[in-house]
mmCIF file of N, CA, C and O in Angstrom:
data_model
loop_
_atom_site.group_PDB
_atom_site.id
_atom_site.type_symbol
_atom_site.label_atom_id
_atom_site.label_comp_id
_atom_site.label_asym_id
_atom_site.label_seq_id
_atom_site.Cartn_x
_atom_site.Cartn_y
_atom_site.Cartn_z
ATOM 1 N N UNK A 135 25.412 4.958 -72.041
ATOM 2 C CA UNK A 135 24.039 4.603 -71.762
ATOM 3 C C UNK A 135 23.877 3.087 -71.873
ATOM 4 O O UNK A 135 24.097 2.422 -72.885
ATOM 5 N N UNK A 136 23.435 2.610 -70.619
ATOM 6 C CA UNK A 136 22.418 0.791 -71.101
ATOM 7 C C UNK A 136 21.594 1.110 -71.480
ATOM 8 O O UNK A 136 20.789 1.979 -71.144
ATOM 9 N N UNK A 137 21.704 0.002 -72.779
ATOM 10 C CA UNK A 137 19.808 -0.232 -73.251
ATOM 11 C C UNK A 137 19.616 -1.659 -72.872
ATOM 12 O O UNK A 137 20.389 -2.589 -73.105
ATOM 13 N N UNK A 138 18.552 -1.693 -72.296
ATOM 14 C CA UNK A 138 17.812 -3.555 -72.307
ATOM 15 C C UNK A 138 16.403 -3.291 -73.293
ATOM 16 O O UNK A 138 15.462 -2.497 -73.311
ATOM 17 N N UNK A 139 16.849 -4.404 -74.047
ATOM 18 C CA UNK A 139 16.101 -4.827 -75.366
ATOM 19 C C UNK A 139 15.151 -6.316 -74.297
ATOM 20 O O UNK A 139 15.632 -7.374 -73.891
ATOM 21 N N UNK A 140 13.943 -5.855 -74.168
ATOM 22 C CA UNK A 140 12.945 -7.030 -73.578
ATOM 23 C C UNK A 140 12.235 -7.658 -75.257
ATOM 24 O O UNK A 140 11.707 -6.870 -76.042
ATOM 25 N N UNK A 141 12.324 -8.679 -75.456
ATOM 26 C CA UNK A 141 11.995 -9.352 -76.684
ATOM 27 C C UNK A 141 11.287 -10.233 -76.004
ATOM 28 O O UNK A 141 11.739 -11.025 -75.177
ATOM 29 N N UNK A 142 9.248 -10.013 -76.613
ATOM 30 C CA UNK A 142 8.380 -10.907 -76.221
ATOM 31 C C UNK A 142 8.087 -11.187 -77.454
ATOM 32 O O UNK A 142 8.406 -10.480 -78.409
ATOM 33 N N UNK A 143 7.334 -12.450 -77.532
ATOM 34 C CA UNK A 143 6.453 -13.489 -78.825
ATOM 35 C C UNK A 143 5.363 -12.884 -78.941
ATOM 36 O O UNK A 143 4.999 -12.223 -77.969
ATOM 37 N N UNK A 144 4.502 -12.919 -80.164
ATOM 38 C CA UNK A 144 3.215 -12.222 -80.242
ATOM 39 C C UNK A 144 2.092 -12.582 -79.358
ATOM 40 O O UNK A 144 1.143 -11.808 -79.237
ATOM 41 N N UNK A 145 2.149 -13.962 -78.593
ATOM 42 C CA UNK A 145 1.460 -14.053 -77.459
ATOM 43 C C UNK A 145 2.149 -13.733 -76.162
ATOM 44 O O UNK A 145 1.982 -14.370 -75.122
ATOM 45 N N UNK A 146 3.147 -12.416 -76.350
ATOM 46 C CA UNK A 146 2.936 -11.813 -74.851
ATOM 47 C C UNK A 146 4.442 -12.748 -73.799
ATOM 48 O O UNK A 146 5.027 -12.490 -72.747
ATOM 49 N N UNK A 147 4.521 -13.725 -74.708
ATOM 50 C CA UNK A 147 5.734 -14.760 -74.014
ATOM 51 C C UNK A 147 7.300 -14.111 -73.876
ATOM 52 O O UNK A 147 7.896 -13.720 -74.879
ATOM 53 N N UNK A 148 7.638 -14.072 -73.105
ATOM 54 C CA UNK A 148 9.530 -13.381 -73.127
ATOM 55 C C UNK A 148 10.019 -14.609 -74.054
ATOM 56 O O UNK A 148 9.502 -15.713 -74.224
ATOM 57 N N UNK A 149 11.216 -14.028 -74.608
ATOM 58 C CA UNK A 149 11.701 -14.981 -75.754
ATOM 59 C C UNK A 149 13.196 -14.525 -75.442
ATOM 60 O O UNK A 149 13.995 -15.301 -75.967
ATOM 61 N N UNK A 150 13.821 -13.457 -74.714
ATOM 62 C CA UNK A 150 14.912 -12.881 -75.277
ATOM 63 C C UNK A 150 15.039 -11.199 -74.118
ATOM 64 O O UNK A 150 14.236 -10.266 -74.073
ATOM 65 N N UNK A 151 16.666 -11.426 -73.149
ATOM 66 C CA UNK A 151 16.711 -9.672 -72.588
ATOM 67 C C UNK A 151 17.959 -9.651 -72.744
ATOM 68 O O UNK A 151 18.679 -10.498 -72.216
ATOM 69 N N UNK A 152 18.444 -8.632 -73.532
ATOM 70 C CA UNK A 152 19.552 -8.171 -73.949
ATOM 71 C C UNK A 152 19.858 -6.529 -73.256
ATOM 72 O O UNK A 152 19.287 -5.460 -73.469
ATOM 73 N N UNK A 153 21.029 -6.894 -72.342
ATOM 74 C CA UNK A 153 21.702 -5.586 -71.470
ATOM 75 C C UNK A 153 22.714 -5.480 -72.358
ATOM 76 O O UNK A 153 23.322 -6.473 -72.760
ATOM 77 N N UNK A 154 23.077 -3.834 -72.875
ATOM 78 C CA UNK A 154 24.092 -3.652 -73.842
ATOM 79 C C UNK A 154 24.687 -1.672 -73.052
ATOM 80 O O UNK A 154 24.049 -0.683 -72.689
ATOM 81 N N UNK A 155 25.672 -1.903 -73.110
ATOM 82 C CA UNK A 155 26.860 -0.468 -72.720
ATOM 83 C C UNK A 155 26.720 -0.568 -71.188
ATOM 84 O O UNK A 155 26.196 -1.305 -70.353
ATOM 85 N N UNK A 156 27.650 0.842 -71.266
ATOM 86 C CA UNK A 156 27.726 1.299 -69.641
ATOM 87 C C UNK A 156 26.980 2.205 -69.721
ATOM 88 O O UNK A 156 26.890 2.781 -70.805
ATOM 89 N N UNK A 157 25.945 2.775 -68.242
ATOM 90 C CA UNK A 157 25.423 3.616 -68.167
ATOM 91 C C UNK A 157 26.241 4.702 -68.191
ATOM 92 O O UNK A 157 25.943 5.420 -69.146
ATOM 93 N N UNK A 158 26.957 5.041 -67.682
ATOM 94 C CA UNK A 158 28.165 6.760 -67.990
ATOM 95 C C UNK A 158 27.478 6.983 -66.715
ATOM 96 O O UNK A 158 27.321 8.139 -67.108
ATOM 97 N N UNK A 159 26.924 6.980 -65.575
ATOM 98 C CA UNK A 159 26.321 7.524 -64.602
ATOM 99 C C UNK A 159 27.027 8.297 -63.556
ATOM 100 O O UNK A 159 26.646 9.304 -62.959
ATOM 101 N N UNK A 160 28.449 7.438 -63.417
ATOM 102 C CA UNK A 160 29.675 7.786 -63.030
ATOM 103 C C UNK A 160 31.133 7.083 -63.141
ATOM 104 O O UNK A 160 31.115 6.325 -64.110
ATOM 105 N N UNK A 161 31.912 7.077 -62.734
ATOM 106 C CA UNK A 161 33.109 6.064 -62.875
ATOM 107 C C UNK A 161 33.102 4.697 -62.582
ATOM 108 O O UNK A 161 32.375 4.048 -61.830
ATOM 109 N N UNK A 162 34.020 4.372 -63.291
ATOM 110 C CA UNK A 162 33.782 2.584 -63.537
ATOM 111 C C UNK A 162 34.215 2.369 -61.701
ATOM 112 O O UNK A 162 35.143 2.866 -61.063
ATOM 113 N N UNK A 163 33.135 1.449 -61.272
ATOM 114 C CA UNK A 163 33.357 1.250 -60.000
ATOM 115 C C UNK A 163 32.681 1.993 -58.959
ATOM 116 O O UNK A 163 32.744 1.644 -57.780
ATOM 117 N N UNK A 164 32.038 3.006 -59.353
ATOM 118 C CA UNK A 164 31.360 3.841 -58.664
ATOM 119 C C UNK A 164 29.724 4.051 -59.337
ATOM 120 O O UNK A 164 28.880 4.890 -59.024
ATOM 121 N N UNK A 165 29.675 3.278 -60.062
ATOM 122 C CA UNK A 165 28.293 3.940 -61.277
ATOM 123 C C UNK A 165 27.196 3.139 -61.158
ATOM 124 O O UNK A 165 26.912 2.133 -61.809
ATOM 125 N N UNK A 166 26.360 3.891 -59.904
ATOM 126 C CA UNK A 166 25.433 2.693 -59.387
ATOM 127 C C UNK A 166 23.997 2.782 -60.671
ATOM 128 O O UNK A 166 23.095 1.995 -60.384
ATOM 129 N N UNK A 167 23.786 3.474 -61.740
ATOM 130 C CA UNK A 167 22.579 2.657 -61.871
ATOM 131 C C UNK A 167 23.372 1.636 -63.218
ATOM 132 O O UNK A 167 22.636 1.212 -64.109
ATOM 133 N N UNK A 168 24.822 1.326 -63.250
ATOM 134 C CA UNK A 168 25.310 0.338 -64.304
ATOM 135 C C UNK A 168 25.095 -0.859 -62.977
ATOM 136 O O UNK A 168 24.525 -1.913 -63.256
ATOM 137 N N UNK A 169 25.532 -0.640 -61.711
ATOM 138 C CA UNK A 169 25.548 -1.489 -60.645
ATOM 139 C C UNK A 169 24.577 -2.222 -60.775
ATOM 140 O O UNK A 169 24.892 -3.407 -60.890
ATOM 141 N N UNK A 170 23.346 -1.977 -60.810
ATOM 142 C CA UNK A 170 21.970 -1.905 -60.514
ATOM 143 C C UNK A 170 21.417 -2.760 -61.371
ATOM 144 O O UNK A 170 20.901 -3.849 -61.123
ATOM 145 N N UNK A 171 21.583 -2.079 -62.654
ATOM 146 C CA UNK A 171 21.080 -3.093 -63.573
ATOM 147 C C UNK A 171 21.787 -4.588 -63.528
ATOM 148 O O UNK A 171 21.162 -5.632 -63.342
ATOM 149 N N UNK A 172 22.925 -4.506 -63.692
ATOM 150 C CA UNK A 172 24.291 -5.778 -63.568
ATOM 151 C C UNK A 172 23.289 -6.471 -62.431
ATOM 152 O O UNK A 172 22.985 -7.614 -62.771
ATOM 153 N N UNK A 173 22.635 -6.010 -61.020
ATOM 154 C CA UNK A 173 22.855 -6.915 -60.222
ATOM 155 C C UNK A 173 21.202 -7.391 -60.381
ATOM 156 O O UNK A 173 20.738 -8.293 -59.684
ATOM 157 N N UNK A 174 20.455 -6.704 -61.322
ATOM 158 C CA UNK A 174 19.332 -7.319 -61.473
ATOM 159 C C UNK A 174 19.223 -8.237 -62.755
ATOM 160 O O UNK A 174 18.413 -9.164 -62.749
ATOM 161 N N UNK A 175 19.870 -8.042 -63.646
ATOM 162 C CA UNK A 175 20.486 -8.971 -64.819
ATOM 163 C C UNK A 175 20.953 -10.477 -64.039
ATOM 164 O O UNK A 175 20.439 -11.594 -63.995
ATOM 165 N N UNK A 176 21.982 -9.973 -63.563
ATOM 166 C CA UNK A 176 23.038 -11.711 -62.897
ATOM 167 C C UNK A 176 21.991 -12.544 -62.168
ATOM 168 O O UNK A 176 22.043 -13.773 -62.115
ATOM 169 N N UNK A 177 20.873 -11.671 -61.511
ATOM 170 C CA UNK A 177 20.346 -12.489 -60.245
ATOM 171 C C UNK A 177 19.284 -12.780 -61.606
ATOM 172 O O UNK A 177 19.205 -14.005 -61.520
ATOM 173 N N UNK A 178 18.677 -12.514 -62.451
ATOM 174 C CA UNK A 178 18.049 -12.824 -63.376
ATOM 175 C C UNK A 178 18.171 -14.411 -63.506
ATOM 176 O O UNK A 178 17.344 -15.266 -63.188
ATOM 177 N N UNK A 179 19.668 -14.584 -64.164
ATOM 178 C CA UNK A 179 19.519 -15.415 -64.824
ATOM 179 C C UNK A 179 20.311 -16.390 -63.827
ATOM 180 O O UNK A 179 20.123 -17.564 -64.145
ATOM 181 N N UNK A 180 21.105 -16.241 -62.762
ATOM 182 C CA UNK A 180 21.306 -17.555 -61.731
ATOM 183 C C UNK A 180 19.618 -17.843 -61.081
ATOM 184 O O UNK A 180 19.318 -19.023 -60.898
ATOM 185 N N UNK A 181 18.695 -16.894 -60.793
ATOM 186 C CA UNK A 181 17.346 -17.521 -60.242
ATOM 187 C C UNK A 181 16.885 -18.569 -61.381
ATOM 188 O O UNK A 181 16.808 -19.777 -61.154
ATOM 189 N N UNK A 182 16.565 -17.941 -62.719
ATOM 190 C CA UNK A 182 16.385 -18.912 -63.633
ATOM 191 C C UNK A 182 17.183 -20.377 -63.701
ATOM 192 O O UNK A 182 16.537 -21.424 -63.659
ATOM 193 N N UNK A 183 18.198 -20.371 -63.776
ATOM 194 C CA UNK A 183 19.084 -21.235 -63.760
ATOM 195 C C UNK A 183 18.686 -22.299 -62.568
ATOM 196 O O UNK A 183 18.299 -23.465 -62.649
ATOM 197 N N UNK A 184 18.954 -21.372 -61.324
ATOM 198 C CA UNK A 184 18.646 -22.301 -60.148
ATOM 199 C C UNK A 184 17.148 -22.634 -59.734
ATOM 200 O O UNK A 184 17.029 -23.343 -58.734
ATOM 201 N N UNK A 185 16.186 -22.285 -60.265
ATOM 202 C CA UNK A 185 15.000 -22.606 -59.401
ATOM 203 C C UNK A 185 13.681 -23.231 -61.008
ATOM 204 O O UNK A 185 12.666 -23.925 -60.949
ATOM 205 N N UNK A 186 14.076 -22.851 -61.695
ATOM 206 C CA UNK A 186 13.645 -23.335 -62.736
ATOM 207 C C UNK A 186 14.140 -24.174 -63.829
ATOM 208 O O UNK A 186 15.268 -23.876 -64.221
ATOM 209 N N UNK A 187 13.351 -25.505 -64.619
ATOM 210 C CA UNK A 187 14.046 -25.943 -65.345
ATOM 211 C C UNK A 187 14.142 -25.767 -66.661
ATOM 212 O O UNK A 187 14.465 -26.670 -67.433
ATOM 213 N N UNK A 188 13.778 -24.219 -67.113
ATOM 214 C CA UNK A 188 13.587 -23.646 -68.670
ATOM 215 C C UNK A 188 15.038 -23.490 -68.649
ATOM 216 O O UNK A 188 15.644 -23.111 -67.647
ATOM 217 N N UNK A 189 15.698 -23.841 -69.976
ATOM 218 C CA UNK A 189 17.026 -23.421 -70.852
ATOM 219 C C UNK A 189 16.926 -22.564 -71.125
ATOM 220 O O UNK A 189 15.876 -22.076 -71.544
ATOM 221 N N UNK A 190 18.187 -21.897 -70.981
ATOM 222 C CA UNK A 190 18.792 -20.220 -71.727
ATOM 223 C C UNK A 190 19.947 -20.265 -71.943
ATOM 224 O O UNK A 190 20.844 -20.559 -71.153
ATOM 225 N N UNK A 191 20.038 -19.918 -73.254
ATOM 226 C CA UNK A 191 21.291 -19.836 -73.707
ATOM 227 C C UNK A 191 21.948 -18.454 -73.312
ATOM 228 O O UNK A 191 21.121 -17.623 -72.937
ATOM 229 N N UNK A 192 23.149 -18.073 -73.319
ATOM 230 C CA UNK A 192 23.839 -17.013 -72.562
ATOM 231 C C UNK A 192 25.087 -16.524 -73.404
ATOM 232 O O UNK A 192 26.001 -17.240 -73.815
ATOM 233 N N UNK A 193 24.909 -14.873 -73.614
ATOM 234 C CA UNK A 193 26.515 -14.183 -74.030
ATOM 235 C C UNK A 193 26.609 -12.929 -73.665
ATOM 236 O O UNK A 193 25.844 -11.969 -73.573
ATOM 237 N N UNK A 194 27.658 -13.140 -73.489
ATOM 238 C CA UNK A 194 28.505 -12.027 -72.177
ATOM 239 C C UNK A 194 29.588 -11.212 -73.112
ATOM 240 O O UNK A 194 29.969 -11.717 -74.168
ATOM 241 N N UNK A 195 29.916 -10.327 -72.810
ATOM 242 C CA UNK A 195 30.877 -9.108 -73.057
ATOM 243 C C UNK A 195 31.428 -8.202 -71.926
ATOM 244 O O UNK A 195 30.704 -7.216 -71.786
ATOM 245 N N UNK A 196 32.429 -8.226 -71.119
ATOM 246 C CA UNK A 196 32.086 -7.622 -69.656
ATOM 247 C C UNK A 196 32.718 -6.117 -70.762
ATOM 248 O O UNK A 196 32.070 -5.071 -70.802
ATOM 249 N N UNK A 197 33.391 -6.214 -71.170
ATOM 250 C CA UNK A 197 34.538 -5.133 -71.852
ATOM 251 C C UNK A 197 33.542 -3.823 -72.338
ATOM 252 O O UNK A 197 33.719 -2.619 -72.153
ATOM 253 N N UNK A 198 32.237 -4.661 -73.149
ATOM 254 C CA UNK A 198 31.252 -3.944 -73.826
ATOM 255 C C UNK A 198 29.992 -3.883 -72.998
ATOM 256 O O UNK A 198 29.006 -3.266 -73.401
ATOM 257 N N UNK A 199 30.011 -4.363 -72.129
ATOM 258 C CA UNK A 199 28.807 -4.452 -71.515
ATOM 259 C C UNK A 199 27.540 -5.172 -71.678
ATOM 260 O O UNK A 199 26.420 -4.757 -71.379
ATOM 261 N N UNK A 200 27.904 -6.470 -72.266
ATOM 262 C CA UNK A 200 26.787 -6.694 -72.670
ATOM 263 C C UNK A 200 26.342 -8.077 -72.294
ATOM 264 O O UNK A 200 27.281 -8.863 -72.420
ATOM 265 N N UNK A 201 25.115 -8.712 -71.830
ATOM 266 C CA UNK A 201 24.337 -9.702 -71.380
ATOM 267 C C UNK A 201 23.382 -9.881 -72.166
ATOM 268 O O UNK A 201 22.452 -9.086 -72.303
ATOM 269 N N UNK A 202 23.553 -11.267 -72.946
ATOM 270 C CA UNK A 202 22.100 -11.640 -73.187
ATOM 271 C C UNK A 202 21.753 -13.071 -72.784
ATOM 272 O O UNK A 202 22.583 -13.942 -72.521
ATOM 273 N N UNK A 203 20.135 -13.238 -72.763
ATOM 274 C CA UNK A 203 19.913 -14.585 -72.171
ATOM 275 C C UNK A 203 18.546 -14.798 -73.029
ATOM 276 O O UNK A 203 17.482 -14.221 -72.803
ATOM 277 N N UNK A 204 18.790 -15.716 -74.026
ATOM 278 C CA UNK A 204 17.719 -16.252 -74.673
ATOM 279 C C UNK A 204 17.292 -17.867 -74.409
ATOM 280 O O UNK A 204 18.021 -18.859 -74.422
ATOM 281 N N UNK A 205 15.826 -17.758 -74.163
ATOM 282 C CA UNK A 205 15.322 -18.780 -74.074
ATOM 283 C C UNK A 205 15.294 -19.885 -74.994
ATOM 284 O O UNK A 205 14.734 -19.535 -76.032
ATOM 285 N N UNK A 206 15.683 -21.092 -75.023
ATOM 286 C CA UNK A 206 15.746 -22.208 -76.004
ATOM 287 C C UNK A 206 14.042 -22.834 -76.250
ATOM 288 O O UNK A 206 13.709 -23.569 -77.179
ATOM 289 N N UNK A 207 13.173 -22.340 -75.203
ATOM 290 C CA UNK A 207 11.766 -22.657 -75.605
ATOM 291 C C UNK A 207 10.676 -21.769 -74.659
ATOM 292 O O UNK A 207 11.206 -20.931 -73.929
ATOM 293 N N UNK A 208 9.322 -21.869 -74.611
ATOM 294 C CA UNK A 208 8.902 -20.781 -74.234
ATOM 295 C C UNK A 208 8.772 -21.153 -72.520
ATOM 296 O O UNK A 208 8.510 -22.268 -72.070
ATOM 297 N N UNK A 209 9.024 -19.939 -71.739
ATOM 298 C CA UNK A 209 9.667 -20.109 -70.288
ATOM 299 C C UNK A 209 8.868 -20.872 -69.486
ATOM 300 O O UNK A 209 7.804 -20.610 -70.047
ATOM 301 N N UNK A 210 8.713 -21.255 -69.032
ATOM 302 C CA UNK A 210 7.412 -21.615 -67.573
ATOM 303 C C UNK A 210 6.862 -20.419 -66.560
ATOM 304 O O UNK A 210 7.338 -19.284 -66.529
ATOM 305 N N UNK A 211 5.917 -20.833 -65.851
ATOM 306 C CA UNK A 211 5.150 -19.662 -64.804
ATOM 307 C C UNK A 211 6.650 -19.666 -64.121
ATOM 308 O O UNK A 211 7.243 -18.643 -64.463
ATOM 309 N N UNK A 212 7.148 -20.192 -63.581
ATOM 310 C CA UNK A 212 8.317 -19.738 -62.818
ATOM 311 C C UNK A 212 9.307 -18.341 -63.253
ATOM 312 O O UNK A 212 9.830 -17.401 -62.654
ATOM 313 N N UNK A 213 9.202 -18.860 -64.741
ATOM 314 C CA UNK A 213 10.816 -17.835 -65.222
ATOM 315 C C UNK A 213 9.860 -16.556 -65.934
ATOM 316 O O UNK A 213 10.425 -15.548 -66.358
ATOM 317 N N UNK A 214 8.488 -16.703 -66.005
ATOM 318 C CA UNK A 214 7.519 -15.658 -66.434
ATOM 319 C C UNK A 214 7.887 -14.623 -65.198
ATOM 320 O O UNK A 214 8.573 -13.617 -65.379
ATOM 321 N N UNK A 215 7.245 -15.069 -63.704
ATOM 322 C CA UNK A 215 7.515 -14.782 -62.516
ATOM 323 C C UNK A 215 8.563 -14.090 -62.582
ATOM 324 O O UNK A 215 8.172 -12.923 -62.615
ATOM 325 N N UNK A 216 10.287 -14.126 -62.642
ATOM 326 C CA UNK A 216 11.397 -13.666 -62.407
ATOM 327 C C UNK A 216 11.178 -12.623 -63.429
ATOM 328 O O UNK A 216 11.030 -11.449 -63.091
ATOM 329 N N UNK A 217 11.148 -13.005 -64.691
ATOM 330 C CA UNK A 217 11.456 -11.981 -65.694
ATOM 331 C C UNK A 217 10.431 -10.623 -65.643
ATOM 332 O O UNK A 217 10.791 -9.482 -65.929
ATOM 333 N N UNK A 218 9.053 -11.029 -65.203
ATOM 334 C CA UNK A 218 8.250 -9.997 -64.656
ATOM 335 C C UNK A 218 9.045 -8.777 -63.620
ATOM 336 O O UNK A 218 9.155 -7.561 -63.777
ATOM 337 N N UNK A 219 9.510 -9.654 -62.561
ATOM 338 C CA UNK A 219 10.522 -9.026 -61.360
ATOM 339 C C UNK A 219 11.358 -8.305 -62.111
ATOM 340 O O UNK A 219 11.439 -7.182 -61.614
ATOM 341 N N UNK A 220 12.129 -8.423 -63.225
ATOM 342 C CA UNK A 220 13.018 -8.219 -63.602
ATOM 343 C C UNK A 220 12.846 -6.424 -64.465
ATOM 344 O O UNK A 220 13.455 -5.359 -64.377
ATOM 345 N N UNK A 221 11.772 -6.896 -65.180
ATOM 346 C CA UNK A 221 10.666 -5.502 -65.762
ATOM 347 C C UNK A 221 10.586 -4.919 -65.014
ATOM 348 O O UNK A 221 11.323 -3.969 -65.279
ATOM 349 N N UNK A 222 10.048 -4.730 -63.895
ATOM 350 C CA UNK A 222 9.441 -4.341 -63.088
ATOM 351 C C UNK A 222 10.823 -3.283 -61.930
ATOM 352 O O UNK A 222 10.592 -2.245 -61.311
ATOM 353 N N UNK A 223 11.905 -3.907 -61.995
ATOM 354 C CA UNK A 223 12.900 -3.467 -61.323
ATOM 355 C C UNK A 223 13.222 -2.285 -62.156
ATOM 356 O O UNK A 223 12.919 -1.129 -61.863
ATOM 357 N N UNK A 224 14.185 -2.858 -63.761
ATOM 358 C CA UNK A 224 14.390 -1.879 -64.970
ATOM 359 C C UNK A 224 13.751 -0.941 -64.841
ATOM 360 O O UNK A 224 14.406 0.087 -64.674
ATOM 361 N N UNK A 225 12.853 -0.855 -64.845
ATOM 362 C CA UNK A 225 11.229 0.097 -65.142
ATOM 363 C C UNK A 225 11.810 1.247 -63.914
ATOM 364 O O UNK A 225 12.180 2.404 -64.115
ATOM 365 N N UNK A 226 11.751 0.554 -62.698
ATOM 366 C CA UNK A 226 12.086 1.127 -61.644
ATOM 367 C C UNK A 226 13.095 2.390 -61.765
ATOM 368 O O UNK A 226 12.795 3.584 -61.766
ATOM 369 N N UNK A 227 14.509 1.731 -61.878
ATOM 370 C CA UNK A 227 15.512 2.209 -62.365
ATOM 371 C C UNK A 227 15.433 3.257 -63.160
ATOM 372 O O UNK A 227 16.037 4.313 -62.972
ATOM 373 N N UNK A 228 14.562 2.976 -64.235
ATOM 374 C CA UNK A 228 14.766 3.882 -65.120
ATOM 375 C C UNK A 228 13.964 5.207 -64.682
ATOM 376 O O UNK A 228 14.580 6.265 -64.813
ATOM 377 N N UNK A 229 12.753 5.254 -64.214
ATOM 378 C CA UNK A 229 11.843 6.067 -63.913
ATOM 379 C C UNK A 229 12.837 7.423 -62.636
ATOM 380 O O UNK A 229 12.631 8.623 -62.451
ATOM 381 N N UNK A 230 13.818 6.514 -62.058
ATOM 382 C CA UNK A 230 15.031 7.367 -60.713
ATOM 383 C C UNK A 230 15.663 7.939 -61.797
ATOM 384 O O UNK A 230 15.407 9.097 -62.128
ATOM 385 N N UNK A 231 16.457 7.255 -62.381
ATOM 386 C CA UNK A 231 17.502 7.952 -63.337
ATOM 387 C C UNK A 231 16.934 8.430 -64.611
ATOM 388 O O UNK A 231 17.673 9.205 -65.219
ATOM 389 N N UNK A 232 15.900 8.182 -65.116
ATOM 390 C CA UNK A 232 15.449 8.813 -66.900
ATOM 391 C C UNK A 232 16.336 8.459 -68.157
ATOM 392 O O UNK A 232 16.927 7.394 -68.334
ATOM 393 N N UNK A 233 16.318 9.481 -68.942
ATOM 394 C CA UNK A 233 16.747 8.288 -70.087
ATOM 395 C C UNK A 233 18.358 8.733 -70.774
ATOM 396 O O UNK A 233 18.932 8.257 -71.754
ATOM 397 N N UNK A 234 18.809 9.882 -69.779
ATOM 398 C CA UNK A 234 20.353 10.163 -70.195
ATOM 399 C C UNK A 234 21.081 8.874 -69.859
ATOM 400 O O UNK A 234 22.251 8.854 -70.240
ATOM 401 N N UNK A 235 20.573 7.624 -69.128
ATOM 402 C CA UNK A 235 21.484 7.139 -68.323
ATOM 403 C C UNK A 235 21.061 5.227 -68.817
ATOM 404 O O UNK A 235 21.832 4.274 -68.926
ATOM 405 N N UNK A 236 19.641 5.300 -69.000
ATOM 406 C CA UNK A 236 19.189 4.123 -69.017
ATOM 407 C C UNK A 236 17.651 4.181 -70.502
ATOM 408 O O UNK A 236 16.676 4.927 -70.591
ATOM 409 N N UNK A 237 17.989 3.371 -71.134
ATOM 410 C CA UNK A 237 16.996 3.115 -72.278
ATOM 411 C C UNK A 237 16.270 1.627 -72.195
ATOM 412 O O UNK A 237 16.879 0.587 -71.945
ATOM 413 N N UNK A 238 14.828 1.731 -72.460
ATOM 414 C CA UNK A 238 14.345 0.268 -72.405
ATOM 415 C C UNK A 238 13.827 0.366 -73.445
ATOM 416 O O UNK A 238 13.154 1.365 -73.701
ATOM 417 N N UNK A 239 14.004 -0.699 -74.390
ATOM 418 C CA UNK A 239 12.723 -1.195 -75.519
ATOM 419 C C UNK A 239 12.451 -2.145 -75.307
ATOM 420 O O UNK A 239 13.205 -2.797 -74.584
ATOM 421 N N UNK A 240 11.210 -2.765 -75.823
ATOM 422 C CA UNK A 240 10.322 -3.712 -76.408
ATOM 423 C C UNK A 240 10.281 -4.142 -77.524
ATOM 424 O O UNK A 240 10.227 -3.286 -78.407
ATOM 425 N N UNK A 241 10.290 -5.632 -77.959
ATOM 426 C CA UNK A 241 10.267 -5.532 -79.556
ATOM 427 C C UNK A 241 9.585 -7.054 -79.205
ATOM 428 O O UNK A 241 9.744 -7.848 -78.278
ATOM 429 N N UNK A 242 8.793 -7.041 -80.362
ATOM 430 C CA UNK A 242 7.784 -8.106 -80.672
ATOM 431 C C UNK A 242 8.378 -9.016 -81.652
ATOM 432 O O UNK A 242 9.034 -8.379 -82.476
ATOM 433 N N UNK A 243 8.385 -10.449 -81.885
ATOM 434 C CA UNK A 243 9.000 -11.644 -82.858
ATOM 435 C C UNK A 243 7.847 -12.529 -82.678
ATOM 436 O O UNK A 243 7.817 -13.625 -83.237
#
């Protein structure tokens, strides 16, 4: 199972999205909602990267599955924008596949 951990500030601000495991959906190479997430994660954080000038720090695990991208300060309307997209996709995802396959939390700092 992926879980993405969305970590907002008590005013509502993203601070922090952490993608962790494989979904098990099917075989490595074939397991489209691990695909799915991966390709809404990567484009995550190269849009950030490329079109905005908020810092994020970044750690990777391909072995374990795991992505995180924390903000070094609080994002701009731009990377609000993406990371919204980004919810909004997950959400997606998850609602097709349910929760044998894909887990989302929220946690407040």
């Amino acid at each position: 199972m992926t879980t993405i951990t969305i970590t907002k500030s008590s005013n509502n601000t993203y601070k922090c999205i952490e993608c962790n495991g494989h979904a098990g959906f099917a075989e490595y190479g074939e397991d489209i909602v691990c695909a799915a997430v991966s390709v809404l994660t990567i484009n995550l954080i190269n849009s950030i990267e490329k079109f905005t000038d908020d810092e994020i720090d970044l750690e990777q695990d391909e072995d374990k599955g795991i992505i995180r991208l924390k903000f070094r300060n609080e994002p701009g309307s731009d990377s609000n924008l993406l990371l919204k997209s980004f919810e909004l996709g997950v959400s997606s995802i998850f609602q097709q596949y349910g929760k044998k396959f894909l887990n989302i939390k929220f946690r407040r700092e």
